[in-house]
Coordinates of C-alpha atoms and ligand atoms in Angstrom, one line a residue:
M1 CA -9.7 1.3 23.2
S2 CA -6.5 3.0 24.4
R3 CA -3.5 0.9 23.6
A4 CA -1.9 1.9 26.8
H5 CA -4.9 0.7 28.8
G6 CA -5.0 -2.6 27.0
R7 CA -1.6 -3.7 28.1
P8 CA -1.2 -6.0 31.0
E9 CA 0.8 -4.4 33.8
T10 CA 3.0 -7.4 34.2
R11 CA 4.5 -7.0 30.8
T12 CA 7.9 -5.5 30.6
R13 CA 7.7 -2.6 28.2
V14 CA 11.2 -1.8 27.0
A15 CA 10.0 0.3 24.2
I16 CA 10.2 4.1 24.1
A17 CA 7.6 5.9 26.1
Y18 CA 5.1 7.5 23.9
C19 CA 2.8 10.2 25.1
G20 CA -0.8 9.1 25.5
D21 CA -2.1 6.9 22.6
V22 CA 0.1 8.5 20.0
A23 CA 1.4 6.1 17.4
K24 CA 2.0 8.5 14.7
V25 CA 5.1 8.2 12.5
R26 CA 6.9 11.2 11.0
L27 CA 9.6 11.0 8.4
D28 CA 11.5 14.2 8.0
S29 CA 13.6 14.6 4.8
I30 CA 14.7 10.9 4.6
T31 CA 17.4 10.0 2.1
K32 CA 19.0 6.6 1.8
I33 CA 21.9 5.9 -0.4
F34 CA 23.3 2.4 -0.8
D35 CA 26.8 2.7 -2.3
S36 CA 25.9 5.0 -5.2
V37 CA 22.2 3.9 -5.5
V38 CA 19.8 6.6 -4.2
A39 CA 17.0 4.3 -2.9
V40 CA 15.0 7.1 -1.2
E41 CA 15.4 10.8 -1.8
D42 CA 14.3 13.5 0.6
V43 CA 11.0 11.9 1.6
S44 CA 8.9 13.6 4.3
L45 CA 5.7 11.8 5.3
D46 CA 3.3 12.1 8.2
V47 CA 1.5 8.9 9.2
G48 CA -1.3 9.7 11.5
D49 CA -2.2 7.7 14.6
H50 CA -4.5 4.8 13.5
D51 CA -3.8 5.5 9.8
F52 CA -3.7 2.5 7.4
M53 CA -0.9 4.0 5.3
I54 CA 0.0 2.3 2.1
L55 CA 3.4 2.8 0.5
L56 CA 2.7 2.1 -3.1
G57 CA 5.0 2.1 -6.2
P58 CA 6.7 -0.1 -8.8
S59 CA 9.5 -2.5 -8.0
G60 CA 12.7 -0.6 -6.9
C61 CA 11.0 2.7 -6.1
G62 CA 12.3 2.5 -2.5
K63 CA 9.2 1.6 -0.5
S64 CA 10.7 -1.4 1.3
T65 CA 13.7 0.7 2.2
L66 CA 11.5 3.4 3.7
L67 CA 9.6 0.8 5.7
R68 CA 12.8 -0.8 6.9
I69 CA 14.0 2.6 8.0
I70 CA 10.8 3.1 10.1
A71 CA 11.3 -0.3 11.7
G72 CA 15.0 0.5 12.4
L73 CA 16.3 -2.3 10.1
E74 CA 18.0 0.2 7.9
E75 CA 19.6 3.6 8.9
P76 CA 18.8 6.7 6.9
T77 CA 21.8 8.4 5.2
E78 CA 20.1 11.7 6.1
G79 CA 16.9 12.7 7.8
D80 CA 15.0 11.8 11.0
V81 CA 12.3 9.3 12.0
Y82 CA 9.9 10.1 14.8
I83 CA 7.4 7.7 16.4
G84 CA 5.0 9.7 18.5
D85 CA 7.1 12.7 19.5
V86 CA 10.3 10.7 20.0
K87 CA 13.1 10.8 17.5
V88 CA 14.0 7.1 17.0
N89 CA 17.1 7.3 14.7
E90 CA 19.4 6.0 17.4
I91 CA 16.9 3.5 18.9
E92 CA 17.4 -0.1 17.9
P93 CA 14.6 -2.0 16.2
K94 CA 13.4 -4.2 19.1
L95 CA 12.9 -1.1 21.3
R96 CA 10.9 0.8 18.7
D97 CA 7.5 -0.9 19.5
V98 CA 7.1 -1.7 15.8
A99 CA 6.1 -5.1 14.6
M100 CA 7.3 -6.2 11.1
V101 CA 5.3 -8.7 9.0
F102 CA 7.1 -10.0 5.9
Q103 CA 6.0 -11.7 2.8
S104 CA 8.1 -14.7 3.7
Y105 CA 6.3 -15.3 7.1
A106 CA 9.6 -16.0 8.9
L107 CA 8.0 -18.6 11.2
Y108 CA 10.0 -21.1 13.2
P109 CA 9.3 -24.4 11.4
H110 CA 9.9 -26.7 14.4
K111 CA 7.7 -24.7 16.8
T112 CA 3.9 -25.2 16.9
V113 CA 1.6 -22.4 15.8
R114 CA 1.0 -21.7 19.5
A115 CA 4.7 -21.4 20.2
N116 CA 5.3 -19.2 17.2
I117 CA 2.6 -16.8 18.3
E118 CA 3.7 -16.8 21.9
F119 CA 7.3 -16.3 21.0
P120 CA 7.6 -12.4 21.3
L121 CA 5.9 -12.6 24.7
K122 CA 8.3 -15.3 25.8
V123 CA 11.3 -13.2 24.7
R124 CA 9.7 -10.4 26.7
G125 CA 9.5 -12.6 29.8
A126 CA 5.8 -12.7 30.1
P127 CA 4.3 -15.3 32.4
K128 CA 3.1 -18.6 30.8
A129 CA -0.6 -18.0 31.6
E130 CA -0.5 -14.6 30.0
R131 CA 1.3 -15.9 27.0
A132 CA -1.3 -18.6 26.5
A133 CA -4.2 -16.2 26.9
E134 CA -2.8 -13.7 24.5
A135 CA -2.0 -16.3 21.9
A136 CA -5.4 -17.9 22.2
K137 CA -7.1 -14.5 21.7
A138 CA -5.0 -13.5 18.7
A139 CA -5.5 -17.0 17.2
E140 CA -9.2 -16.7 17.6
S141 CA -9.4 -13.3 16.0
L142 CA -7.6 -14.7 12.9
G143 CA -9.5 -18.0 12.7
L144 CA -6.4 -20.1 13.8
T145 CA -7.7 -21.7 17.0
E146 CA -8.0 -25.2 15.5
Y147 CA -4.4 -25.0 14.1
L148 CA -2.6 -24.0 17.3
D149 CA -1.0 -27.4 17.8
R150 CA 0.2 -27.8 14.2
K151 CA 3.6 -26.9 12.8
P152 CA 3.9 -24.2 10.1
G153 CA 4.7 -26.9 7.5
Q154 CA 1.2 -28.3 8.0
L155 CA -0.5 -25.1 7.1
S156 CA -1.5 -23.4 3.8
G157 CA 0.2 -20.2 2.8
G158 CA -2.8 -18.1 3.9
Q159 CA -2.8 -19.8 7.3
R160 CA 0.9 -19.2 7.7
Q161 CA 0.5 -15.6 6.9
R162 CA -2.2 -15.3 9.5
V163 CA 0.2 -16.9 12.1
A164 CA 2.8 -14.3 11.2
L165 CA 0.1 -11.6 11.8
A166 CA -1.0 -13.2 15.1
R167 CA 2.6 -13.2 16.3
A168 CA 2.7 -9.5 15.5
I169 CA -0.6 -8.8 17.2
V170 CA 0.4 -10.3 20.6
R171 CA 3.1 -7.8 20.8
R172 CA 0.5 -5.0 20.7
P173 CA 2.9 -2.7 18.9
A174 CA 2.3 1.0 18.4
V175 CA 3.0 0.5 14.7
F176 CA 2.6 -2.5 12.4
C177 CA 4.9 -2.5 9.4
M178 CA 4.0 -4.9 6.6
D179 CA 6.0 -5.6 3.6
E180 CA 3.9 -7.2 0.8
P181 CA 2.5 -9.7 3.2
L182 CA -0.1 -11.0 0.7
S183 CA 2.0 -11.6 -2.4
N184 CA 2.5 -15.3 -1.8
L185 CA -1.3 -15.9 -1.6
D186 CA -3.5 -16.9 -4.5
A187 CA -6.1 -14.4 -5.8
K188 CA -9.0 -15.7 -3.7
L189 CA -7.1 -15.8 -0.4
R190 CA -5.6 -12.4 -1.1
S191 CA -8.9 -10.9 -1.4
E192 CA -10.2 -12.6 1.8
T193 CA -7.0 -11.6 3.7
R194 CA -7.4 -8.0 2.5
A195 CA -10.8 -7.9 4.1
E196 CA -9.4 -9.5 7.3
L197 CA -6.6 -6.9 7.5
V198 CA -9.1 -4.0 7.2
A199 CA -11.2 -5.6 10.0
L200 CA -8.0 -6.2 12.0
H201 CA -6.9 -2.6 11.6
R202 CA -10.3 -1.4 12.9
R203 CA -10.3 -3.8 15.8
L204 CA -6.7 -3.1 17.0
A205 CA -6.9 0.7 16.5
S206 CA -3.2 0.7 15.7
T207 CA -1.2 2.4 13.0
F208 CA -0.5 0.2 10.0
I209 CA 2.1 1.0 7.4
Y210 CA 1.9 -1.4 4.4
V211 CA 4.1 -1.8 1.4
T212 CA 2.8 -3.0 -1.9
H213 CA 3.1 -2.5 -5.6
D214 CA -0.5 -3.7 -6.0
Q215 CA -2.9 -0.7 -6.5
V216 CA -5.9 -2.9 -5.7
E217 CA -4.5 -3.5 -2.2
A218 CA -3.7 0.2 -1.9
M219 CA -7.1 1.4 -3.0
T220 CA -9.1 -1.2 -1.0
M221 CA -7.3 -1.2 2.3
G222 CA -5.6 2.2 2.8
T223 CA -7.0 5.1 4.6
R224 CA -4.2 7.0 2.8
V225 CA -1.8 6.1 0.0
A226 CA 1.8 7.4 -0.5
V227 CA 2.7 6.9 -4.1
M228 CA 6.5 6.6 -4.8
S229 CA 8.6 6.6 -7.9
R230 CA 12.4 6.3 -8.2
G231 CA 12.9 7.0 -4.5
E232 CA 10.7 10.1 -4.5
L233 CA 7.3 10.7 -3.0
Q234 CA 4.9 11.7 -5.7
Q235 CA 1.6 12.1 -3.8
V236 CA 0.0 11.4 -0.4
G237 CA -3.8 11.3 -0.2
T238 CA -6.8 9.1 0.3
P239 CA -7.4 6.5 -2.4
Q240 CA -10.1 8.7 -3.8
D241 CA -7.7 11.7 -3.9
V242 CA -4.9 9.9 -5.8
Y243 CA -7.4 8.5 -8.3
S244 CA -9.5 11.6 -9.0
K245 CA -6.8 14.3 -8.6
P246 CA -3.4 12.7 -9.4
A247 CA -0.6 15.1 -8.6
T248 CA 1.7 13.9 -11.4
V249 CA 1.6 12.1 -14.7
F250 CA 3.3 9.2 -13.0
V251 CA 0.4 8.9 -10.5
A252 CA -2.2 9.3 -13.2
E253 CA -0.7 6.4 -15.2
F254 CA 0.2 4.2 -12.2
I255 CA -3.3 4.3 -10.5
G256 CA -6.1 2.9 -12.5
T257 CA -6.5 0.0 -14.8
P258 CA -6.3 0.8 -17.7
P259 CA -4.3 3.9 -16.8
M260 CA -5.3 7.5 -17.5
N261 CA -4.9 8.5 -21.2
I262 CA -2.3 11.3 -21.6
F263 CA -2.6 13.4 -24.7
P264 CA 0.3 15.6 -26.0
V265 CA 0.3 19.3 -25.7
G266 CA -2.0 20.9 -28.2
M267 CA -3.8 17.7 -29.3
L268 CA -7.1 18.3 -27.4
D269 CA -7.0 22.0 -26.4
E270 CA -4.9 25.1 -26.5
S271 CA -4.0 25.1 -22.8
G272 CA -0.3 24.4 -23.5
Y273 CA -0.4 21.4 -21.1
L274 CA -0.6 17.7 -21.4
V275 CA -4.2 16.6 -21.1
G276 CA -5.2 13.5 -19.1
I277 CA -8.5 11.7 -19.2
R278 CA -9.6 8.4 -17.6
P279 CA -10.8 5.7 -20.0
E280 CA -14.3 5.7 -18.4
H281 CA -14.7 9.4 -19.2
V282 CA -14.0 9.1 -22.9
L283 CA -17.3 8.9 -24.8
V284 CA -17.9 7.2 -28.1
D285 CA -20.1 9.3 -30.4
S286 CA -20.4 8.7 -34.1
A287 CA -21.1 12.4 -34.7
S288 CA -17.7 13.6 -33.2
P289 CA -15.2 14.9 -35.6
V290 CA -12.4 13.5 -33.4
R291 CA -11.8 10.1 -35.2
A292 CA -9.9 7.1 -33.8
H293 CA -9.1 3.7 -35.3
V294 CA -10.1 0.7 -33.2
D295 CA -7.2 -1.9 -32.8
V296 CA -8.4 -4.2 -30.0
V297 CA -11.7 -4.8 -28.2
E298 CA -11.7 -6.7 -24.9
H299 CA -15.1 -7.9 -23.7
L300 CA -14.7 -8.5 -19.9
G301 CA -18.4 -9.0 -19.1
H302 CA -19.0 -6.1 -16.8
E303 CA -17.1 -3.8 -19.0
T304 CA -15.6 -3.5 -22.5
L305 CA -12.2 -2.0 -23.1
I306 CA -11.6 -0.4 -26.5
N307 CA -7.9 0.2 -27.4
C308 CA -7.8 2.7 -30.3
R309 CA -5.4 5.1 -32.0
L310 CA -5.9 8.9 -32.4
G311 CA -3.1 9.9 -34.7
D312 CA 0.0 8.4 -33.0
T313 CA -1.6 8.5 -29.5
R314 CA -3.0 5.4 -28.0
V315 CA -6.4 5.9 -26.3
M316 CA -8.2 3.5 -24.0
V317 CA -12.0 3.7 -23.7
R318 CA -14.0 1.9 -21.1
L319 CA -17.6 1.1 -21.9
G320 CA -20.2 -0.6 -19.7
G321 CA -20.7 -4.3 -20.4
D322 CA -24.2 -3.7 -21.7
E323 CA -23.2 -0.8 -24.1
V324 CA -22.9 -1.5 -27.8
A325 CA -19.2 -1.8 -28.6
P326 CA -17.4 -1.1 -31.9
C327 CA -15.5 -3.7 -33.8
V328 CA -11.8 -4.0 -34.5
G329 CA -11.0 -1.9 -37.6
D330 CA -13.8 0.5 -37.1
D331 CA -13.3 4.3 -37.2
I332 CA -15.1 5.8 -34.2
G333 CA -15.8 9.3 -33.0
L334 CA -14.5 10.2 -29.5
I335 CA -15.6 13.0 -27.1
T336 CA -13.3 14.0 -24.2
P337 CA -15.5 16.1 -21.9
V338 CA -13.9 19.3 -20.7
N339 CA -15.0 18.7 -17.1
H340 CA -13.1 15.3 -16.9
R341 CA -9.8 16.7 -18.3
H342 CA -6.7 16.8 -16.1
H343 CA -3.8 19.1 -17.0
F344 CA -0.1 18.5 -16.4
D345 CA 2.9 20.6 -17.1
A346 CA 4.9 18.9 -19.8
T347 CA 8.3 19.7 -18.2
T348 CA 7.7 19.2 -14.5
Q349 CA 5.0 16.5 -15.2
R350 CA 3.1 18.0 -12.2
R351 CA -0.7 18.7 -12.1
V352 CA -1.9 22.1 -13.0
D353 CA -5.2 23.3 -11.5
E354 CA -6.4 26.6 -12.8
Ligands
ATP1 P1 10.4 -4.2 -4.6 O1 9.0 -4.0 -4.7 O2 11.0 -4.9 -5.8 O3 10.9 -4.8 -3.3 P2 11.0 -1.6 -3.5 O4 10.2 -0.5 -4.1 O5 10.7 -2.1 -2.2 O6 11.1 -2.7 -4.6 P3 13.7 -1.2 -2.4 O7 13.8 -2.6 -2.1 O8 13.4 -0.2 -1.4 O9 12.5 -1.0 -3.5 O10 15.0 -0.8 -3.3 C1 15.1 0.6 -3.8 C2 16.4 0.6 -4.5 O11 17.5 0.5 -3.6 C3 16.6 -0.4 -5.6 O12 17.3 0.1 -6.7 C4 17.4 -1.5 -4.9 O13 18.2 -2.2 -5.9 C5 18.3 -0.6 -4.0 N1 18.7 -1.4 -2.8 C6 17.9 -1.8 -1.8 N2 18.6 -2.4 -0.8 C7 19.9 -2.4 -1.2 C8 21.1 -2.8 -0.6 N3 21.1 -3.4 0.6 N4 22.3 -2.5 -1.3 C9 22.3 -1.9 -2.4 N5 21.1 -1.4 -3.1 C10 20.0 -1.7 -2.5

């Protein structure tokens, strides 16, 4: 459904006028320096209309700063932000048509769930009947109908997070920005809410930009993932792309549990490059002359992880749960199939495809 068509005529739209349905976001050479800290360095990124873009990286890599710059809560030191075809650098946050959902919910404790959800529409001056209808619809879509008359303090963390989402939904923003919204939830709720978010993204047909340091969230929800390290963008691609063709050693080691094994130059071949190979691609074969010493064996049921040493290099091997596993202290033979090797330049740390 076109977002433009879905909006009630009575609503006062103060936001920038986008052309058609376009809710794409473009970052052009964004740098952000706080005092002397370079939080984001020369990041250019295109987020397509209806993308579910994940900004992924370790703590302090600059992902929240980038999201806040998109939402207008932070000004870039250099560079431009576009929503649709409009440059929004000078446009204040509330006029950007971007809804922000935080980890901390930021709900009004003394208002009911209904009043919390209706709040953005009230601020906008929408009539009471419209507010009620929109809130009821958003609440229903997130399973909150029976809690509408409760206060946030009478809800679980997961329910509060859904109220925060419902409050964002009623605004029908062009872009949803979410900053680690699931990190307060326990593992089960997180996994359920992940699925809800994916369904919500499909239903709303909006653009989502979602910050997390959790690669499982990134891989399971994102249509595309932007991996960041130390303020720089390392790679942008589908979850499958970043897993199977990591652009840098950082991405190779950050995506995947356990991470990709990286062998020093000259250890496995004469290519002159670092060689990477995923734990599930290393084979155990007693006939192999490449011998490793087993230090730890982790039986996880569906898989077994073998932590071993090849000279001074640590190697992780992933076996299926029903495969025969070696024991701690064994010497085992390893095979690193050529077709599963990734090469990286030792100086630039970038992928080399020949
Ligand atoms: P986390 O996952 O821990 O929230 P992040 O990847 O979102 O981390 P940012 O919050 O964007 O990282 O911070 C990036 C860098 O900028 C960090 O070194 C941080 O200390 C610094 N930084 C962020 N905000 C400010 C600020 N207001 N003043 C000074 N430095 C800041």
